[in-house]
mmCIF file of C-alpha atoms in Angstrom:
data_model
loop_
_atom_site.group_PDB
_atom_site.id
_atom_site.type_symbol
_atom_site.label_atom_id
_atom_site.label_comp_id
_atom_site.label_asym_id
_atom_site.label_seq_id
_atom_site.Cartn_x
_atom_site.Cartn_y
_atom_site.Cartn_z
ATOM 1 C CA UNK W 1 3.239 -14.374 -15.429
ATOM 2 C CA UNK W 2 2.604 -14.896 -12.057
ATOM 3 C CA UNK W 3 1.490 -12.397 -9.447
ATOM 4 C CA UNK W 4 1.666 -11.764 -5.884
ATOM 5 C CA UNK W 5 0.522 -15.245 -3.893
ATOM 6 C CA UNK W 6 -0.029 -14.919 -0.262
ATOM 7 C CA UNK W 7 -1.402 -17.843 1.378
ATOM 8 C CA UNK W 8 -3.561 -18.502 2.768
ATOM 9 C CA UNK W 9 -6.505 -16.271 2.151
ATOM 10 C CA UNK W 10 -8.111 -16.337 5.830
ATOM 11 C CA UNK W 11 -7.611 -17.422 8.826
ATOM 12 C CA UNK W 12 -8.852 -18.026 12.302
ATOM 13 C CA UNK W 13 -6.447 -18.268 15.534
ATOM 14 C CA UNK W 14 -7.243 -18.081 19.058
ATOM 15 C CA UNK W 15 -5.407 -14.919 21.441
ATOM 16 C CA UNK W 16 -2.244 -16.064 22.471
ATOM 17 C CA UNK W 17 -1.201 -18.330 19.367
ATOM 18 C CA UNK W 18 0.651 -17.614 16.827
ATOM 19 C CA UNK W 19 0.356 -17.873 13.284
ATOM 20 C CA UNK W 20 2.629 -17.743 10.197
ATOM 21 C CA UNK W 21 1.408 -16.382 6.535
ATOM 22 C CA UNK W 22 3.389 -17.047 3.029
ATOM 23 C CA UNK W 23 4.053 -15.017 0.278
ATOM 24 C CA UNK W 24 5.553 -15.739 -2.991
ATOM 25 C CA UNK W 25 6.506 -12.730 -4.908
ATOM 26 C CA UNK W 26 6.639 -11.976 -8.419
ATOM 27 C CA UNK W 27 8.441 -13.665 -10.906
ATOM 28 C CA UNK W 28 11.625 -11.514 -10.752
ATOM 29 C CA UNK W 29 10.953 -9.270 -7.980
ATOM 30 C CA UNK W 30 13.654 -10.476 -4.352
ATOM 31 C CA UNK W 31 12.605 -8.136 -2.684
ATOM 32 C CA UNK W 32 9.430 -8.618 0.519
ATOM 33 C CA UNK W 33 7.241 -7.078 1.906
ATOM 34 C CA UNK W 34 4.689 -6.638 4.593
ATOM 35 C CA UNK W 35 1.476 -4.162 5.435
ATOM 36 C CA UNK W 36 -0.610 -4.612 7.820
ATOM 37 C CA UNK W 37 -4.042 -3.771 7.054
ATOM 38 C CA UNK W 38 -6.785 -3.142 9.545
ATOM 39 C CA UNK W 39 -10.774 -2.630 9.002
ATOM 40 C CA UNK W 40 -11.320 0.561 7.884
ATOM 41 C CA UNK W 41 -7.730 2.168 7.377
ATOM 42 C CA UNK W 42 -4.657 2.502 5.263
ATOM 43 C CA UNK W 43 -1.668 -0.135 5.131
ATOM 44 C CA UNK W 44 1.387 0.264 7.928
ATOM 45 C CA UNK W 45 4.305 -1.164 7.631
ATOM 46 C CA UNK W 46 6.164 -4.383 9.189
ATOM 47 C CA UNK W 47 9.306 -5.047 7.758
ATOM 48 C CA UNK W 48 11.130 -5.581 3.656
ATOM 49 C CA UNK W 49 13.184 -8.764 3.455
ATOM 50 C CA UNK W 50 15.431 -8.443 0.998
ATOM 51 C CA UNK W 51 18.250 -10.965 0.191
ATOM 52 C CA UNK W 52 16.995 -12.761 3.334
ATOM 53 C CA UNK W 53 17.740 -10.013 5.879
ATOM 54 C CA UNK W 54 15.658 -7.805 6.747
ATOM 55 C CA UNK W 55 16.104 -4.080 5.778
ATOM 56 C CA UNK W 56 14.017 -1.778 6.675
ATOM 57 C CA UNK W 57 11.011 -1.924 9.980
ATOM 58 C CA UNK W 58 8.127 0.180 10.891
ATOM 59 C CA UNK W 59 6.814 0.842 14.254
ATOM 60 C CA UNK W 60 5.921 -3.052 14.930
ATOM 61 C CA UNK W 61 7.401 -5.122 18.304
ATOM 62 C CA UNK W 62 9.146 -8.061 18.601
ATOM 63 C CA UNK W 63 6.392 -10.010 18.108
ATOM 64 C CA UNK W 64 6.385 -10.253 14.747
ATOM 65 C CA UNK W 65 9.542 -11.512 12.651
ATOM 66 C CA UNK W 66 9.827 -12.326 9.630
ATOM 67 C CA UNK W 67 11.864 -14.535 6.920
ATOM 68 C CA UNK W 68 13.238 -15.044 3.188
ATOM 69 C CA UNK W 69 14.258 -17.782 1.698
ATOM 70 C CA UNK W 70 16.459 -18.412 -0.865
ATOM 71 C CA UNK W 71 13.867 -18.228 -3.857
ATOM 72 C CA UNK W 72 12.867 -15.458 -2.277
ATOM 73 C CA UNK W 73 9.305 -15.823 -0.350
ATOM 74 C CA UNK W 74 8.759 -15.132 2.422
ATOM 75 C CA UNK W 75 6.834 -15.832 5.472
ATOM 76 C CA UNK W 76 5.431 -13.815 7.881
ATOM 77 C CA UNK W 77 5.223 -15.114 11.822
ATOM 78 C CA UNK W 78 3.488 -13.821 14.595
ATOM 79 C CA UNK W 79 3.255 -14.928 17.576
ATOM 80 C CA UNK W 80 1.058 -14.737 21.211
ATOM 81 C CA UNK W 81 -1.579 -13.269 19.152
ATOM 82 C CA UNK W 82 -4.388 -9.966 20.198
ATOM 83 C CA UNK W 83 -7.306 -9.304 19.296
ATOM 84 C CA UNK W 84 -6.249 -6.378 17.875
ATOM 85 C CA UNK W 85 -4.023 -8.172 15.186
ATOM 86 C CA UNK W 86 -7.167 -8.669 13.364
ATOM 87 C CA UNK W 87 -6.630 -7.374 10.184
ATOM 88 C CA UNK W 88 -5.783 -8.176 6.264
ATOM 89 C CA UNK W 89 -2.192 -8.885 5.624
ATOM 90 C CA UNK W 90 -0.593 -7.678 2.658
ATOM 91 C CA UNK W 91 2.752 -8.815 0.772
ATOM 92 C CA UNK W 92 3.504 -6.852 -1.665
ATOM 93 C CA UNK W 93 7.088 -7.984 -4.141
ATOM 94 C CA UNK W 94 9.860 -5.367 -5.668
ATOM 95 C CA UNK W 95 13.627 -4.534 -6.954
ATOM 96 C CA UNK W 96 15.000 -2.480 -5.396
ATOM 97 C CA UNK W 97 16.709 0.862 -5.232
ATOM 98 C CA UNK W 98 15.766 0.713 -8.530
ATOM 99 C CA UNK W 99 13.338 3.791 -10.889
ATOM 100 C CA UNK W 100 10.194 1.400 -10.138
ATOM 101 C CA UNK W 101 6.808 2.410 -9.847
ATOM 102 C CA UNK W 102 6.512 1.120 -6.546
ATOM 103 C CA UNK W 103 5.211 -1.915 -5.611
ATOM 104 C CA UNK W 104 3.029 -5.620 -6.616
ATOM 105 C CA UNK W 105 0.409 -6.324 -3.681
ATOM 106 C CA UNK W 106 -0.731 -9.629 -3.203
ATOM 107 C CA UNK W 107 -4.314 -10.447 -2.492
ATOM 108 C CA UNK W 108 -4.201 -10.872 1.140
ATOM 109 C CA UNK W 109 -4.778 -12.973 3.842
ATOM 110 C CA UNK W 110 -7.748 -12.126 6.526
ATOM 111 C CA UNK W 111 -6.944 -12.727 9.909
ATOM 112 C CA UNK W 112 -9.494 -13.196 12.131
ATOM 113 C CA UNK W 113 -8.483 -13.676 16.552
ATOM 114 C CA UNK W 114 -11.075 -14.306 18.667
ATOM 115 C CA UNK Z 1 7.493 12.209 10.362
ATOM 116 C CA UNK Z 2 5.742 12.089 7.612
ATOM 117 C CA UNK Z 3 1.973 11.915 7.231
ATOM 118 C CA UNK Z 4 -1.173 11.693 5.290
ATOM 119 C CA UNK Z 5 -4.330 12.937 5.328
ATOM 120 C CA UNK Z 6 -7.259 12.092 4.039
ATOM 121 C CA UNK Z 7 -9.899 13.823 4.688
ATOM 122 C CA UNK Z 8 -13.172 11.901 3.136
ATOM 123 C CA UNK Z 9 -13.978 8.693 3.952
ATOM 124 C CA UNK Z 10 -16.845 8.023 1.832
ATOM 125 C CA UNK Z 11 -17.645 9.667 -1.083
ATOM 126 C CA UNK Z 12 -20.968 8.831 -2.970
ATOM 127 C CA UNK Z 13 -21.696 9.882 -6.776
ATOM 128 C CA UNK Z 14 -23.821 8.822 -9.423
ATOM 129 C CA UNK Z 15 -22.752 6.531 -12.681
ATOM 130 C CA UNK Z 16 -20.711 9.795 -14.579
ATOM 131 C CA UNK Z 17 -20.897 12.367 -12.322
ATOM 132 C CA UNK Z 18 -16.802 13.870 -11.822
ATOM 133 C CA UNK Z 19 -15.039 13.139 -8.846
ATOM 134 C CA UNK Z 20 -12.019 14.661 -6.666
ATOM 135 C CA UNK Z 21 -10.675 12.827 -4.864
ATOM 136 C CA UNK Z 22 -8.345 14.296 -1.894
ATOM 137 C CA UNK Z 23 -5.010 14.213 -0.599
ATOM 138 C CA UNK Z 24 -2.870 15.976 1.372
ATOM 139 C CA UNK Z 25 0.816 15.133 3.308
ATOM 140 C CA UNK Z 26 3.143 16.236 5.248
ATOM 141 C CA UNK Z 27 7.349 15.300 5.811
ATOM 142 C CA UNK Z 28 10.651 16.996 5.596
ATOM 143 C CA UNK Z 29 12.734 15.347 3.201
ATOM 144 C CA UNK Z 30 12.819 17.262 -0.046
ATOM 145 C CA UNK Z 31 13.386 14.698 -2.270
ATOM 146 C CA UNK Z 32 10.062 12.906 -2.075
ATOM 147 C CA UNK Z 33 7.112 10.557 -3.772
ATOM 148 C CA UNK Z 34 3.913 10.118 -3.586
ATOM 149 C CA UNK Z 35 1.902 7.298 -5.589
ATOM 150 C CA UNK Z 36 -2.015 6.653 -5.139
ATOM 151 C CA UNK Z 37 -3.567 2.398 -4.912
ATOM 152 C CA UNK Z 38 -6.832 1.647 -5.282
ATOM 153 C CA UNK Z 39 -7.631 -1.262 -3.345
ATOM 154 C CA UNK Z 40 -11.003 -3.026 -5.110
ATOM 155 C CA UNK Z 41 -13.059 -5.668 -2.792
ATOM 156 C CA UNK Z 42 -10.323 -8.412 -3.794
ATOM 157 C CA UNK Z 43 -8.006 -6.650 -1.659
ATOM 158 C CA UNK Z 44 -4.785 -6.677 -4.029
ATOM 159 C CA UNK Z 45 -3.432 -2.753 -4.099
ATOM 160 C CA UNK Z 46 -3.747 -1.681 -7.559
ATOM 161 C CA UNK Z 47 -1.239 1.192 -9.152
ATOM 162 C CA UNK Z 48 -1.870 3.926 -10.324
ATOM 163 C CA UNK Z 49 0.509 6.720 -10.474
ATOM 164 C CA UNK Z 50 3.232 7.888 -8.824
ATOM 165 C CA UNK Z 51 4.786 11.210 -8.529
ATOM 166 C CA UNK Z 52 7.912 12.863 -7.270
ATOM 167 C CA UNK Z 53 8.859 15.568 -5.215
ATOM 168 C CA UNK Z 54 10.959 17.941 -8.222
ATOM 169 C CA UNK Z 55 7.850 17.466 -10.619
ATOM 170 C CA UNK Z 56 4.866 18.890 -10.563
ATOM 171 C CA UNK Z 57 3.051 18.967 -13.347
ATOM 172 C CA UNK Z 58 -0.659 17.495 -13.183
ATOM 173 C CA UNK Z 59 -0.943 13.951 -15.455
ATOM 174 C CA UNK Z 60 -3.957 13.082 -17.050
ATOM 175 C CA UNK Z 61 -4.186 9.572 -17.986
ATOM 176 C CA UNK Z 62 -8.174 8.849 -19.836
ATOM 177 C CA UNK Z 63 -10.452 9.387 -17.465
ATOM 178 C CA UNK Z 64 -8.248 10.630 -14.082
ATOM 179 C CA UNK Z 65 -5.713 13.007 -14.209
ATOM 180 C CA UNK Z 66 -3.991 14.126 -10.489
ATOM 181 C CA UNK Z 67 -3.511 17.594 -9.636
ATOM 182 C CA UNK Z 68 -0.523 17.600 -7.498
ATOM 183 C CA UNK Z 69 0.191 21.801 -5.849
ATOM 184 C CA UNK Z 70 4.064 21.434 -3.456
ATOM 185 C CA UNK Z 71 2.315 24.951 -1.776
ATOM 186 C CA UNK Z 72 -0.432 23.279 0.067
ATOM 187 C CA UNK Z 73 1.706 20.399 -0.078
ATOM 188 C CA UNK Z 74 -1.721 18.098 -1.315
ATOM 189 C CA UNK Z 75 -1.632 15.277 -4.699
ATOM 190 C CA UNK Z 76 -5.376 14.999 -5.827
ATOM 191 C CA UNK Z 77 -7.256 13.123 -8.088
ATOM 192 C CA UNK Z 78 -9.911 13.631 -10.109
ATOM 193 C CA UNK Z 79 -12.036 10.782 -12.761
ATOM 194 C CA UNK Z 80 -13.588 12.147 -14.741
ATOM 195 C CA UNK Z 81 -16.946 10.545 -15.958
ATOM 196 C CA UNK Z 82 -17.346 7.764 -13.237
ATOM 197 C CA UNK Z 83 -18.124 4.561 -13.836
ATOM 198 C CA UNK Z 84 -19.680 1.815 -11.820
ATOM 199 C CA UNK Z 85 -15.882 -0.147 -12.157
ATOM 200 C CA UNK Z 86 -14.789 2.833 -9.785
ATOM 201 C CA UNK Z 87 -16.259 1.920 -7.294
ATOM 202 C CA UNK Z 88 -12.897 1.256 -4.944
ATOM 203 C CA UNK Z 89 -11.474 2.278 -1.965
ATOM 204 C CA UNK Z 90 -8.648 4.582 -2.930
ATOM 205 C CA UNK Z 91 -4.935 5.365 -1.705
ATOM 206 C CA UNK Z 92 -1.864 8.263 -1.713
ATOM 207 C CA UNK Z 93 0.895 6.854 -0.168
ATOM 208 C CA UNK Z 94 3.944 8.535 0.351
ATOM 209 C CA UNK Z 95 7.809 7.697 0.076
ATOM 210 C CA UNK Z 96 11.018 9.488 0.680
ATOM 211 C CA UNK Z 97 12.132 7.278 -2.652
ATOM 212 C CA UNK Z 98 11.230 5.847 -5.566
ATOM 213 C CA UNK Z 99 12.669 2.066 -5.299
ATOM 214 C CA UNK Z 100 11.360 -0.013 -2.864
ATOM 215 C CA UNK Z 101 11.176 1.558 0.844
ATOM 216 C CA UNK Z 102 8.128 1.310 3.110
ATOM 217 C CA UNK Z 103 4.989 3.292 1.840
ATOM 218 C CA UNK Z 104 3.345 5.512 4.552
ATOM 219 C CA UNK Z 105 -1.206 5.502 3.748
ATOM 220 C CA UNK Z 106 -2.909 7.438 4.430
ATOM 221 C CA UNK Z 107 -6.681 5.907 5.672
ATOM 222 C CA UNK Z 108 -8.691 5.873 2.218
ATOM 223 C CA UNK Z 109 -11.489 6.515 0.441
ATOM 224 C CA UNK Z 110 -14.834 4.666 0.020
ATOM 225 C CA UNK Z 111 -15.545 5.794 -3.439
ATOM 226 C CA UNK Z 112 -18.882 4.303 -4.735
ATOM 227 C CA UNK Z 113 -20.236 4.952 -8.415
ATOM 228 C CA UNK Z 114 -24.117 4.289 -8.296
ATOM 229 C CA UNK Z 115 -25.665 3.182 -11.547
#
């Protein structure tokens, strides 16, 4: 049973560019959440998608946008990249509003902005 | 606002020693959920335990145990007879619901077990 799959694993971008990260949820999961983890820090919640809509959002600027497809996979796009966007981006999938034991996380995409 | 504090940035012990990772949380909610996750070098967060605010019973799972004390807003994690494979970054997290709502993470504790 495949877990959460993220692509690419590593990425280097230049300031001002935009980037799109991809996530395929665990089989049977229909909710996808994105987290940003700066080096040496804990993950911070960006947003969550369910039924192709953004259901919750953390304290991130509008430069961070997302999308969920009918097959539940998701994309995170960051526009106008800045050096501070360098981080590990984690995708997590789950079943919504159930007594679940948290999320299933992917291994992340390491984004470096130069 | 919710907040989780893990005051220990790094801990290093020799194999077979017991080690406790501290977690202190802040929330105004009367119902909340606490989690511990392990992050190995591969990057993914591995779920270890979830606790709800109305169940203060301590839990033991093999070499792992958790001590939840509402009076001190703490949810500490102890590894008994540590092993090299326990080396990882450990995160404590807080959520206002049991389901797939956002998690507020602490800054993590890097645990190194030396042979």
